[in-house]
Amino acid sequence: MSDLGNGLRRGRGRRPAEAVRAAALTATGEMLFESGLPGLTFDKVAQRAGVSKMTLYKWWPSPGALAFEAYFAAVEPRLAFEDTGDIEHDLRNQLRSFVRLLTADRGGPVIAALVGAAQSDPGLATVLASQYTVPRRTLAVERLRRAQQDGQIAPDVDLQVVVDQLWGACYHRLLMPAEPLTLDFVDALLRNLLRGITQT
Amino acid sequence: MSDLGNGLRRGRGRRPAEAVRAAALTATGEMLFESGLPGLTFDKVAQRAGVSKMTLYKWWPSPGALAFEAYFAAVEPRLAFEDTGDIEHDLRNQLRSFVRLLTADRGGPVIAALVGAAQSDPGLATVLASQYTVPRRTLAVERLRRAQQDGQIAPDVDLQVVVDQLWGACYHRLLMPAEPLTLDFVDALLRNLLRGITQT
């Protein structure tokens, strides 16, 4: 139960916790896309969001942890799945949206910096898993599961592995760059995985 | 043309450059697998390899750059491909060897730390690409190309994309951990990609 409605109160009344939290996440998300992870501090977020630094410390153990949650909140709508009943269509749309987020919409450097920082920071690694990796996997597996139930994906396919072979392949090009992240790449990922690459 | 043979000279004669370089790479590789990237300094490498720090500075712009080259030199034999003429067999063996390197043989934390550091260090990112990502891709694509020429892989398949859907999928589980890196995972990767995941 959110009490966001209370945000309409004027004057000295403190903003409800949910509203303060949302303001911090929004401000952090904007700052991430503007100038990236380096330089993101609780001071700057507090100033922009109009919240106290103490409040930020209460909710997030570090600016990195706040950044992850803000990133996921900012991109979550872009990671949502349609369900038109056609899994190939829905995967293509979702993956194209994801690749656009990483490239044209400049999310790539942000997520690369966050994943990079998590490699040497166990606290950030925990937040990466709980706030980003696991929920993102779950959104994909839920849509894939319905396709499996509909008979569009073979019943013995491990759907978690499919996530690694579609989104994981994109992260590979992002984090270990050598080949471009393009919409053609998305089409090739889907063609390979749906039909198989062996000569028929 | 290596002049390693000169390394047999005794006394005050300086070791040839190739031998010094090899000693530095070997010492760095050992230190990486023993204690990881944090704490790896030119001082420590110079002491262990019996080379001067000036020499290290001459060849490598940073300890991270040296670490990448050392890591690739250490694991290169593990990334080599058999060519038995059966692409599924050879991919399975190579991917199993790679997953064992990342898990049982403790290479995973080393490469995760290197890739992580590269996200915020453009110099290291350049070394990651030139010393690791690109040569590793090339080894895989060369083997896949022969399979394509032999008619085991369909002629219109983009082989670079296959690399992202096999090794890239493994890196996804390494760098954004949520699901385990196992030999069963390798089998599922190959089954999905070779046969396709759609209901037939």
mmCIF file of N, CA and C in Angstrom, chain A residues 15-133:
data_model
loop_
_atom_site.group_PDB
_atom_site.id
_atom_site.type_symbol
_atom_site.label_atom_id
_atom_site.label_comp_id
_atom_site.label_asym_id
_atom_site.label_seq_id
_atom_site.Cartn_x
_atom_site.Cartn_y
_atom_site.Cartn_z
ATOM 1 N N ARG A 15 7.278 14.863 3.453
ATOM 2 C CA ARG A 15 6.795 14.000 2.378
ATOM 3 C C ARG A 15 6.804 12.552 2.870
ATOM 4 N N PRO A 16 5.844 11.768 2.464
ATOM 5 C CA PRO A 16 5.854 10.365 2.889
ATOM 6 C C PRO A 16 7.071 9.638 2.328
ATOM 7 N N ALA A 17 7.451 8.587 3.014
ATOM 8 C CA ALA A 17 8.668 7.858 2.666
ATOM 9 C C ALA A 17 8.688 7.422 1.206
ATOM 10 N N GLU A 18 7.551 6.934 0.717
ATOM 11 C CA GLU A 18 7.522 6.441 -0.665
ATOM 12 C C GLU A 18 7.836 7.554 -1.653
ATOM 13 N N ALA A 19 7.351 8.741 -1.363
ATOM 14 C CA ALA A 19 7.567 9.866 -2.276
ATOM 15 C C ALA A 19 9.025 10.317 -2.241
ATOM 16 N N VAL A 20 9.609 10.306 -1.058
ATOM 17 C CA VAL A 20 11.014 10.688 -0.928
ATOM 18 C C VAL A 20 11.891 9.678 -1.661
ATOM 19 N N ARG A 21 11.558 8.420 -1.462
ATOM 20 C CA ARG A 21 12.298 7.346 -2.121
ATOM 21 C C ARG A 21 12.218 7.482 -3.647
ATOM 22 N N ALA A 22 11.009 7.742 -4.130
ATOM 23 C CA ALA A 22 10.823 7.880 -5.583
ATOM 24 C C ALA A 22 11.596 9.087 -6.108
ATOM 25 N N ALA A 23 11.597 10.172 -5.334
ATOM 26 C CA ALA A 23 12.323 11.378 -5.772
ATOM 27 C C ALA A 23 13.823 11.093 -5.862
ATOM 28 N N ALA A 24 14.347 10.347 -4.880
ATOM 29 C CA ALA A 24 15.777 10.008 -4.903
ATOM 30 C C ALA A 24 16.103 9.132 -6.107
ATOM 31 N N LEU A 25 15.246 8.166 -6.380
ATOM 32 C CA LEU A 25 15.499 7.266 -7.514
ATOM 33 C C LEU A 25 15.424 8.025 -8.838
ATOM 34 N N THR A 26 14.437 8.893 -8.966
ATOM 35 C CA THR A 26 14.291 9.657 -10.209
ATOM 36 C C THR A 26 15.511 10.558 -10.432
ATOM 37 N N ALA A 27 15.907 11.272 -9.382
ATOM 38 C CA ALA A 27 17.060 12.167 -9.514
ATOM 39 C C ALA A 27 18.319 11.384 -9.879
ATOM 40 N N THR A 28 18.503 10.234 -9.230
ATOM 41 C CA THR A 28 19.689 9.420 -9.506
ATOM 42 C C THR A 28 19.667 8.896 -10.941
ATOM 43 N N GLY A 29 18.506 8.437 -11.386
ATOM 44 C CA GLY A 29 18.380 7.932 -12.752
ATOM 45 C C GLY A 29 18.737 9.012 -13.764
ATOM 46 N N GLU A 30 18.239 10.222 -13.553
ATOM 47 C CA GLU A 30 18.537 11.327 -14.472
ATOM 48 C C GLU A 30 20.045 11.618 -14.487
ATOM 49 N N MET A 31 20.640 11.653 -13.294
ATOM 50 C CA MET A 31 22.075 11.959 -13.221
ATOM 51 C C MET A 31 22.912 10.855 -13.878
ATOM 52 N N LEU A 32 22.479 9.604 -13.736
ATOM 53 C CA LEU A 32 23.212 8.495 -14.360
ATOM 54 C C LEU A 32 23.232 8.654 -15.871
ATOM 55 N N PHE A 33 22.082 8.961 -16.459
ATOM 56 C CA PHE A 33 22.023 9.049 -17.918
ATOM 57 C C PHE A 33 22.688 10.325 -18.426
ATOM 58 N N GLU A 34 22.754 11.353 -17.580
ATOM 59 C CA GLU A 34 23.413 12.592 -17.985
ATOM 60 C C GLU A 34 24.935 12.468 -17.934
ATOM 61 N N SER A 35 25.432 11.938 -16.815
ATOM 62 C CA SER A 35 26.885 12.018 -16.627
ATOM 63 C C SER A 35 27.535 10.739 -16.124
ATOM 64 N N GLY A 36 26.771 9.654 -16.045
ATOM 65 C CA GLY A 36 27.381 8.372 -15.728
ATOM 66 C C GLY A 36 27.605 8.141 -14.247
ATOM 67 N N LEU A 37 28.171 6.977 -13.935
ATOM 68 C CA LEU A 37 28.355 6.564 -12.539
ATOM 69 C C LEU A 37 29.475 7.329 -11.830
ATOM 70 N N PRO A 38 30.628 7.582 -12.496
ATOM 71 C CA PRO A 38 31.694 8.280 -11.770
ATOM 72 C C PRO A 38 31.211 9.673 -11.358
ATOM 73 N N GLY A 39 31.448 10.041 -10.150
ATOM 74 C CA GLY A 39 31.049 11.369 -9.700
ATOM 75 C C GLY A 39 29.673 11.400 -9.061
ATOM 76 N N LEU A 40 28.928 10.277 -9.144
ATOM 77 C CA LEU A 40 27.615 10.239 -8.497
ATOM 78 C C LEU A 40 27.817 10.092 -6.981
ATOM 79 N N THR A 41 27.393 11.100 -6.217
ATOM 80 C CA THR A 41 27.560 11.056 -4.757
ATOM 81 C C THR A 41 26.212 11.277 -4.084
ATOM 82 N N PHE A 42 26.131 10.871 -2.806
ATOM 83 C CA PHE A 42 24.926 11.121 -2.024
ATOM 84 C C PHE A 42 24.658 12.627 -1.922
ATOM 85 N N ASP A 43 25.730 13.422 -1.802
ATOM 86 C CA ASP A 43 25.583 14.875 -1.748
ATOM 87 C C ASP A 43 24.799 15.408 -2.948
ATOM 88 N N LYS A 44 25.247 15.007 -4.133
ATOM 89 C CA LYS A 44 24.617 15.525 -5.350
ATOM 90 C C LYS A 44 23.172 15.041 -5.483
ATOM 91 N N VAL A 45 22.949 13.761 -5.147
ATOM 92 C CA VAL A 45 21.588 13.225 -5.238
ATOM 93 C C VAL A 45 20.682 13.954 -4.251
ATOM 94 N N ALA A 46 21.187 14.158 -3.020
ATOM 95 C CA ALA A 46 20.378 14.809 -1.978
ATOM 96 C C ALA A 46 19.954 16.199 -2.439
ATOM 97 N N GLN A 47 20.916 16.917 -3.026
ATOM 98 C CA GLN A 47 20.627 18.274 -3.485
ATOM 99 C C GLN A 47 19.568 18.268 -4.592
ATOM 100 N N ARG A 48 19.768 17.404 -5.573
ATOM 101 C CA ARG A 48 18.852 17.405 -6.714
ATOM 102 C C ARG A 48 17.458 16.912 -6.341
ATOM 103 N N ALA A 49 17.414 15.908 -5.469
ATOM 104 C CA ALA A 49 16.115 15.325 -5.125
ATOM 105 C C ALA A 49 15.421 16.105 -4.009
ATOM 106 N N GLY A 50 16.162 17.003 -3.360
ATOM 107 C CA GLY A 50 15.576 17.726 -2.239
ATOM 108 C C GLY A 50 15.300 16.826 -1.052
ATOM 109 N N VAL A 51 16.192 15.880 -0.814
ATOM 110 C CA VAL A 51 16.048 14.999 0.358
ATOM 111 C C VAL A 51 17.330 15.116 1.176
ATOM 112 N N SER A 52 17.288 14.624 2.406
ATOM 113 C CA SER A 52 18.477 14.732 3.241
ATOM 114 C C SER A 52 19.432 13.573 2.954
ATOM 115 N N LYS A 53 20.722 13.837 3.139
ATOM 116 C CA LYS A 53 21.713 12.777 2.957
ATOM 117 C C LYS A 53 21.469 11.621 3.926
ATOM 118 N N MET A 54 21.031 11.953 5.148
ATOM 119 C CA MET A 54 20.750 10.914 6.138
ATOM 120 C C MET A 54 19.712 9.927 5.627
ATOM 121 N N THR A 55 18.709 10.460 4.932
ATOM 122 C CA THR A 55 17.666 9.598 4.375
ATOM 123 C C THR A 55 18.265 8.626 3.359
ATOM 124 N N LEU A 56 19.154 9.151 2.535
ATOM 125 C CA LEU A 56 19.780 8.277 1.534
ATOM 126 C C LEU A 56 20.581 7.171 2.230
ATOM 127 N N TYR A 57 21.356 7.560 3.245
ATOM 128 C CA TYR A 57 22.149 6.558 3.971
ATOM 129 C C TYR A 57 21.257 5.504 4.620
ATOM 130 N N LYS A 58 20.074 5.909 5.027
ATOM 131 C CA LYS A 58 19.162 4.975 5.704
ATOM 132 C C LYS A 58 18.725 3.874 4.727
ATOM 133 N N TRP A 59 18.520 4.253 3.463
ATOM 134 C CA TRP A 59 17.947 3.294 2.527
ATOM 135 C C TRP A 59 18.982 2.550 1.687
ATOM 136 N N TRP A 60 20.092 3.213 1.410
ATOM 137 C CA TRP A 60 21.059 2.582 0.502
ATOM 138 C C TRP A 60 22.447 2.567 1.129
ATOM 139 N N PRO A 61 23.134 1.439 1.083
ATOM 140 C CA PRO A 61 24.443 1.348 1.724
ATOM 141 C C PRO A 61 25.525 2.158 1.017
ATOM 142 N N SER A 62 25.310 2.490 -0.254
ATOM 143 C CA SER A 62 26.344 3.209 -1.011
ATOM 144 C C SER A 62 25.700 3.874 -2.219
ATOM 145 N N PRO A 63 26.353 4.888 -2.784
ATOM 146 C CA PRO A 63 25.831 5.487 -4.023
ATOM 147 C C PRO A 63 25.679 4.444 -5.134
ATOM 148 N N GLY A 64 26.575 3.442 -5.161
ATOM 149 C CA GLY A 64 26.469 2.399 -6.185
ATOM 150 C C GLY A 64 25.174 1.611 -6.049
ATOM 151 N N ALA A 65 24.822 1.289 -4.798
ATOM 152 C CA ALA A 65 23.586 0.536 -4.562
ATOM 153 C C ALA A 65 22.372 1.352 -4.995
ATOM 154 N N LEU A 66 22.389 2.630 -4.661
ATOM 155 C CA LEU A 66 21.311 3.527 -5.101
ATOM 156 C C LEU A 66 21.269 3.595 -6.628
ATOM 157 N N ALA A 67 22.449 3.657 -7.246
ATOM 158 C CA ALA A 67 22.514 3.763 -8.704
ATOM 159 C C ALA A 67 21.882 2.557 -9.383
ATOM 160 N N PHE A 68 22.170 1.362 -8.847
ATOM 161 C CA PHE A 68 21.580 0.160 -9.444
ATOM 162 C C PHE A 68 20.076 0.179 -9.385
ATOM 163 N N GLU A 69 19.559 0.537 -8.202
ATOM 164 C CA GLU A 69 18.106 0.523 -8.066
ATOM 165 C C GLU A 69 17.500 1.582 -8.980
ATOM 166 N N ALA A 70 18.166 2.736 -9.082
ATOM 167 C CA ALA A 70 17.663 3.813 -9.940
ATOM 168 C C ALA A 70 17.705 3.388 -11.404
ATOM 169 N N TYR A 71 18.791 2.716 -11.788
ATOM 170 C CA TYR A 71 18.908 2.276 -13.183
ATOM 171 C C TYR A 71 17.773 1.311 -13.515
ATOM 172 N N PHE A 72 17.567 0.341 -12.622
ATOM 173 C CA PHE A 72 16.530 -0.645 -12.903
ATOM 174 C C PHE A 72 15.152 0.019 -12.945
ATOM 175 N N ALA A 73 14.900 0.950 -12.021
ATOM 176 C CA ALA A 73 13.610 1.655 -12.019
ATOM 177 C C ALA A 73 13.430 2.434 -13.324
ATOM 178 N N ALA A 74 14.538 3.031 -13.823
ATOM 179 C CA ALA A 74 14.452 3.841 -15.039
ATOM 180 C C ALA A 74 14.211 2.980 -16.272
ATOM 181 N N VAL A 75 14.813 1.791 -16.296
ATOM 182 C CA VAL A 75 14.734 0.995 -17.524
ATOM 183 C C VAL A 75 13.667 -0.091 -17.458
ATOM 184 N N GLU A 76 13.089 -0.294 -16.280
ATOM 185 C CA GLU A 76 12.133 -1.396 -16.136
ATOM 186 C C GLU A 76 11.033 -1.363 -17.203
ATOM 187 N N PRO A 77 10.459 -0.176 -17.499
ATOM 188 C CA PRO A 77 9.418 -0.170 -18.529
ATOM 189 C C PRO A 77 9.939 -0.651 -19.879
ATOM 190 N N ARG A 78 11.256 -0.406 -20.130
ATOM 191 C CA ARG A 78 11.830 -0.820 -21.415
ATOM 192 C C ARG A 78 12.104 -2.311 -21.444
ATOM 193 N N LEU A 79 12.135 -2.934 -20.279
ATOM 194 C CA LEU A 79 12.431 -4.361 -20.215
ATOM 195 C C LEU A 79 11.149 -5.190 -20.142
ATOM 196 N N ALA A 80 10.015 -4.507 -20.071
ATOM 197 C CA ALA A 80 8.746 -5.226 -20.003
ATOM 198 C C ALA A 80 8.466 -5.922 -21.338
ATOM 199 N N PHE A 81 7.671 -6.964 -21.280
ATOM 200 C CA PHE A 81 7.353 -7.738 -22.463
ATOM 201 C C PHE A 81 5.917 -7.526 -22.887
ATOM 202 N N GLU A 82 5.739 -7.357 -24.165
ATOM 203 C CA GLU A 82 4.410 -7.547 -24.730
ATOM 204 C C GLU A 82 4.089 -9.028 -24.665
ATOM 205 N N ASP A 83 2.805 -9.342 -24.753
ATOM 206 C CA ASP A 83 2.428 -10.720 -25.007
ATOM 207 C C ASP A 83 1.355 -10.702 -26.080
ATOM 208 N N THR A 84 1.845 -10.755 -27.336
ATOM 209 C CA THR A 84 0.913 -10.783 -28.475
ATOM 210 C C THR A 84 0.501 -12.212 -28.802
ATOM 211 N N GLY A 85 1.133 -13.178 -28.079
ATOM 212 C CA GLY A 85 0.881 -14.568 -28.397
ATOM 213 C C GLY A 85 1.894 -15.130 -29.388
ATOM 214 N N ASP A 86 2.733 -14.266 -29.958
ATOM 215 C CA ASP A 86 3.756 -14.700 -30.925
ATOM 216 C C ASP A 86 5.121 -14.441 -30.279
ATOM 217 N N ILE A 87 5.772 -15.494 -29.804
ATOM 218 C CA ILE A 87 6.991 -15.319 -29.018
ATOM 219 C C ILE A 87 8.107 -14.702 -29.845
ATOM 220 N N GLU A 88 8.220 -15.065 -31.123
ATOM 221 C CA GLU A 88 9.299 -14.496 -31.935
ATOM 222 C C GLU A 88 9.103 -12.982 -32.079
ATOM 223 N N HIS A 89 7.907 -12.569 -32.339
ATOM 224 C CA HIS A 89 7.605 -11.139 -32.438
ATOM 225 C C HIS A 89 7.917 -10.413 -31.136
ATOM 226 N N ASP A 90 7.503 -11.000 -30.018
ATOM 227 C CA ASP A 90 7.671 -10.319 -28.732
ATOM 228 C C ASP A 90 9.139 -10.279 -28.309
ATOM 229 N N LEU A 91 9.878 -11.343 -28.579
ATOM 230 C CA LEU A 91 11.321 -11.336 -28.273
ATOM 231 C C LEU A 91 12.035 -10.294 -29.124
ATOM 232 N N ARG A 92 11.679 -10.229 -30.392
ATOM 233 C CA ARG A 92 12.343 -9.275 -31.288
ATOM 234 C C ARG A 92 12.091 -7.845 -30.811
ATOM 235 N N ASN A 93 10.856 -7.540 -30.483
ATOM 236 C CA ASN A 93 10.550 -6.183 -30.010
ATOM 237 C C ASN A 93 11.295 -5.874 -28.709
ATOM 238 N N GLN A 94 11.309 -6.827 -27.790
ATOM 239 C CA GLN A 94 11.945 -6.576 -26.512
ATOM 240 C C GLN A 94 13.455 -6.399 -26.692
ATOM 241 N N LEU A 95 14.072 -7.267 -27.474
ATOM 242 C CA LEU A 95 15.523 -7.191 -27.675
ATOM 243 C C LEU A 95 15.914 -5.931 -28.442
ATOM 244 N N ARG A 96 15.082 -5.527 -29.401
ATOM 245 C CA ARG A 96 15.375 -4.275 -30.118
ATOM 246 C C ARG A 96 15.302 -3.098 -29.164
ATOM 247 N N SER A 97 14.295 -3.098 -28.317
ATOM 248 C CA SER A 97 14.147 -2.028 -27.332
ATOM 249 C C SER A 97 15.362 -2.013 -26.394
ATOM 250 N N PHE A 98 15.810 -3.187 -25.996
ATOM 251 C CA PHE A 98 16.964 -3.306 -25.107
ATOM 252 C C PHE A 98 18.237 -2.801 -25.784
ATOM 253 N N VAL A 99 18.445 -3.179 -27.038
ATOM 254 C CA VAL A 99 19.646 -2.735 -27.761
ATOM 255 C C VAL A 99 19.602 -1.220 -27.987
ATOM 256 N N ARG A 100 18.428 -0.671 -28.264
ATOM 257 C CA ARG A 100 18.311 0.784 -28.401
ATOM 258 C C ARG A 100 18.632 1.475 -27.086
ATOM 259 N N LEU A 101 18.155 0.902 -25.998
ATOM 260 C CA LEU A 101 18.459 1.459 -24.665
ATOM 261 C C LEU A 101 19.971 1.502 -24.441
ATOM 262 N N LEU A 102 20.664 0.434 -24.836
ATOM 263 C CA LEU A 102 22.109 0.344 -24.606
ATOM 264 C C LEU A 102 22.901 1.255 -25.537
ATOM 265 N N THR A 103 22.368 1.532 -26.727
ATOM 266 C CA THR A 103 23.151 2.263 -27.731
ATOM 267 C C THR A 103 22.614 3.685 -27.911
ATOM 268 N N ALA A 104 21.575 3.846 -28.723
ATOM 269 C CA ALA A 104 21.061 5.183 -29.028
ATOM 270 C C ALA A 104 20.675 5.947 -27.759
ATOM 271 N N ASP A 105 20.102 5.256 -26.787
ATOM 272 C CA ASP A 105 19.635 5.938 -25.572
ATOM 273 C C ASP A 105 20.710 5.969 -24.483
ATOM 274 N N ARG A 106 21.916 5.583 -24.792
ATOM 275 C CA ARG A 106 23.080 5.768 -23.942
ATOM 276 C C ARG A 106 23.015 5.058 -22.581
ATOM 277 N N GLY A 107 22.218 3.987 -22.495
ATOM 278 C CA GLY A 107 22.214 3.218 -21.244
ATOM 279 C C GLY A 107 23.428 2.307 -21.132
ATOM 280 N N GLY A 108 24.055 1.983 -22.277
ATOM 281 C CA GLY A 108 25.167 1.035 -22.278
ATOM 282 C C GLY A 108 26.298 1.413 -21.331
ATOM 283 N N PRO A 109 26.836 2.646 -21.454
ATOM 284 C CA PRO A 109 27.934 3.014 -20.552
ATOM 285 C C PRO A 109 27.526 2.979 -19.075
ATOM 286 N N VAL A 110 26.251 3.295 -18.793
ATOM 287 C CA VAL A 110 25.795 3.284 -17.398
ATOM 288 C C VAL A 110 25.804 1.866 -16.844
ATOM 289 N N ILE A 111 25.170 0.946 -17.569
ATOM 290 C CA ILE A 111 25.107 -0.421 -17.047
ATOM 291 C C ILE A 111 26.495 -1.057 -17.064
ATOM 292 N N ALA A 112 27.315 -0.740 -18.068
ATOM 293 C CA ALA A 112 28.683 -1.285 -18.095
ATOM 294 C C ALA A 112 29.475 -0.824 -16.871
ATOM 295 N N ALA A 113 29.324 0.450 -16.506
ATOM 296 C CA ALA A 113 30.038 0.956 -15.334
ATOM 297 C C ALA A 113 29.539 0.275 -14.061
ATOM 298 N N LEU A 114 28.233 0.060 -13.969
ATOM 299 C CA LEU A 114 27.674 -0.580 -12.778
ATOM 300 C C LEU A 114 28.121 -2.033 -12.670
ATOM 301 N N VAL A 115 28.038 -2.767 -13.768
ATOM 302 C CA VAL A 115 28.471 -4.171 -13.747
ATOM 303 C C VAL A 115 29.976 -4.235 -13.480
ATOM 304 N N GLY A 116 30.724 -3.323 -14.078
ATOM 305 C CA GLY A 116 32.170 -3.291 -13.844
ATOM 306 C C GLY A 116 32.491 -3.063 -12.379
ATOM 307 N N ALA A 117 31.826 -2.077 -11.773
ATOM 308 C CA ALA A 117 32.097 -1.782 -10.361
ATOM 309 C C ALA A 117 31.725 -2.955 -9.465
ATOM 310 N N ALA A 118 30.691 -3.686 -9.841
ATOM 311 C CA ALA A 118 30.250 -4.826 -9.016
ATOM 312 C C ALA A 118 31.297 -5.931 -8.954
ATOM 313 N N GLN A 119 32.201 -5.985 -9.938
ATOM 314 C CA GLN A 119 33.195 -7.070 -9.956
ATOM 315 C C GLN A 119 34.187 -6.947 -8.804
ATOM 316 N N SER A 120 34.368 -5.759 -8.262
ATOM 317 C CA SER A 120 35.331 -5.605 -7.172
ATOM 318 C C SER A 120 34.663 -5.098 -5.891
ATOM 319 N N ASP A 121 33.345 -5.167 -5.820
ATOM 320 C CA ASP A 121 32.610 -4.657 -4.661
ATOM 321 C C ASP A 121 31.484 -5.635 -4.314
ATOM 322 N N PRO A 122 31.704 -6.497 -3.316
ATOM 323 C CA PRO A 122 30.706 -7.536 -3.000
ATOM 324 C C PRO A 122 29.331 -6.962 -2.650
ATOM 325 N N GLY A 123 29.288 -5.795 -2.004
ATOM 326 C CA GLY A 123 27.995 -5.213 -1.674
ATOM 327 C C GLY A 123 27.240 -4.826 -2.930
ATOM 328 N N LEU A 124 27.952 -4.233 -3.864
ATOM 329 C CA LEU A 124 27.350 -3.845 -5.136
ATOM 330 C C LEU A 124 26.949 -5.090 -5.943
ATOM 331 N N ALA A 125 27.741 -6.145 -5.825
ATOM 332 C CA ALA A 125 27.405 -7.383 -6.531
ATOM 333 C C ALA A 125 26.072 -7.934 -6.033
ATOM 334 N N THR A 126 25.839 -7.831 -4.732
ATOM 335 C CA THR A 126 24.571 -8.304 -4.173
ATOM 336 C C THR A 126 23.410 -7.491 -4.717
ATOM 337 N N VAL A 127 23.598 -6.170 -4.787
ATOM 338 C CA VAL A 127 22.543 -5.309 -5.308
ATOM 339 C C VAL A 127 22.325 -5.567 -6.802
ATOM 340 N N LEU A 128 23.415 -5.748 -7.547
ATOM 341 C CA LEU A 128 23.289 -6.069 -8.974
ATOM 342 C C LEU A 128 22.397 -7.290 -9.167
ATOM 343 N N ALA A 129 22.643 -8.334 -8.380
ATOM 344 C CA ALA A 129 21.866 -9.563 -8.526
ATOM 345 C C ALA A 129 20.407 -9.337 -8.135
ATOM 346 N N SER A 130 20.180 -8.720 -6.975
ATOM 347 C CA SER A 130 18.815 -8.658 -6.451
ATOM 348 C C SER A 130 17.971 -7.590 -7.142
ATOM 349 N N GLN A 131 18.600 -6.479 -7.541
ATOM 350 C CA GLN A 131 17.840 -5.372 -8.110
ATOM 351 C C GLN A 131 17.804 -5.388 -9.622
ATOM 352 N N TYR A 132 18.690 -6.162 -10.242
ATOM 353 C CA TYR A 132 18.751 -6.065 -11.702
ATOM 354 C C TYR A 132 18.740 -7.447 -12.369
ATOM 355 N N THR A 133 19.800 -8.220 -12.110
ATOM 356 C CA THR A 133 19.951 -9.468 -12.863
ATOM 357 C C THR A 133 18.771 -10.419 -12.656
#
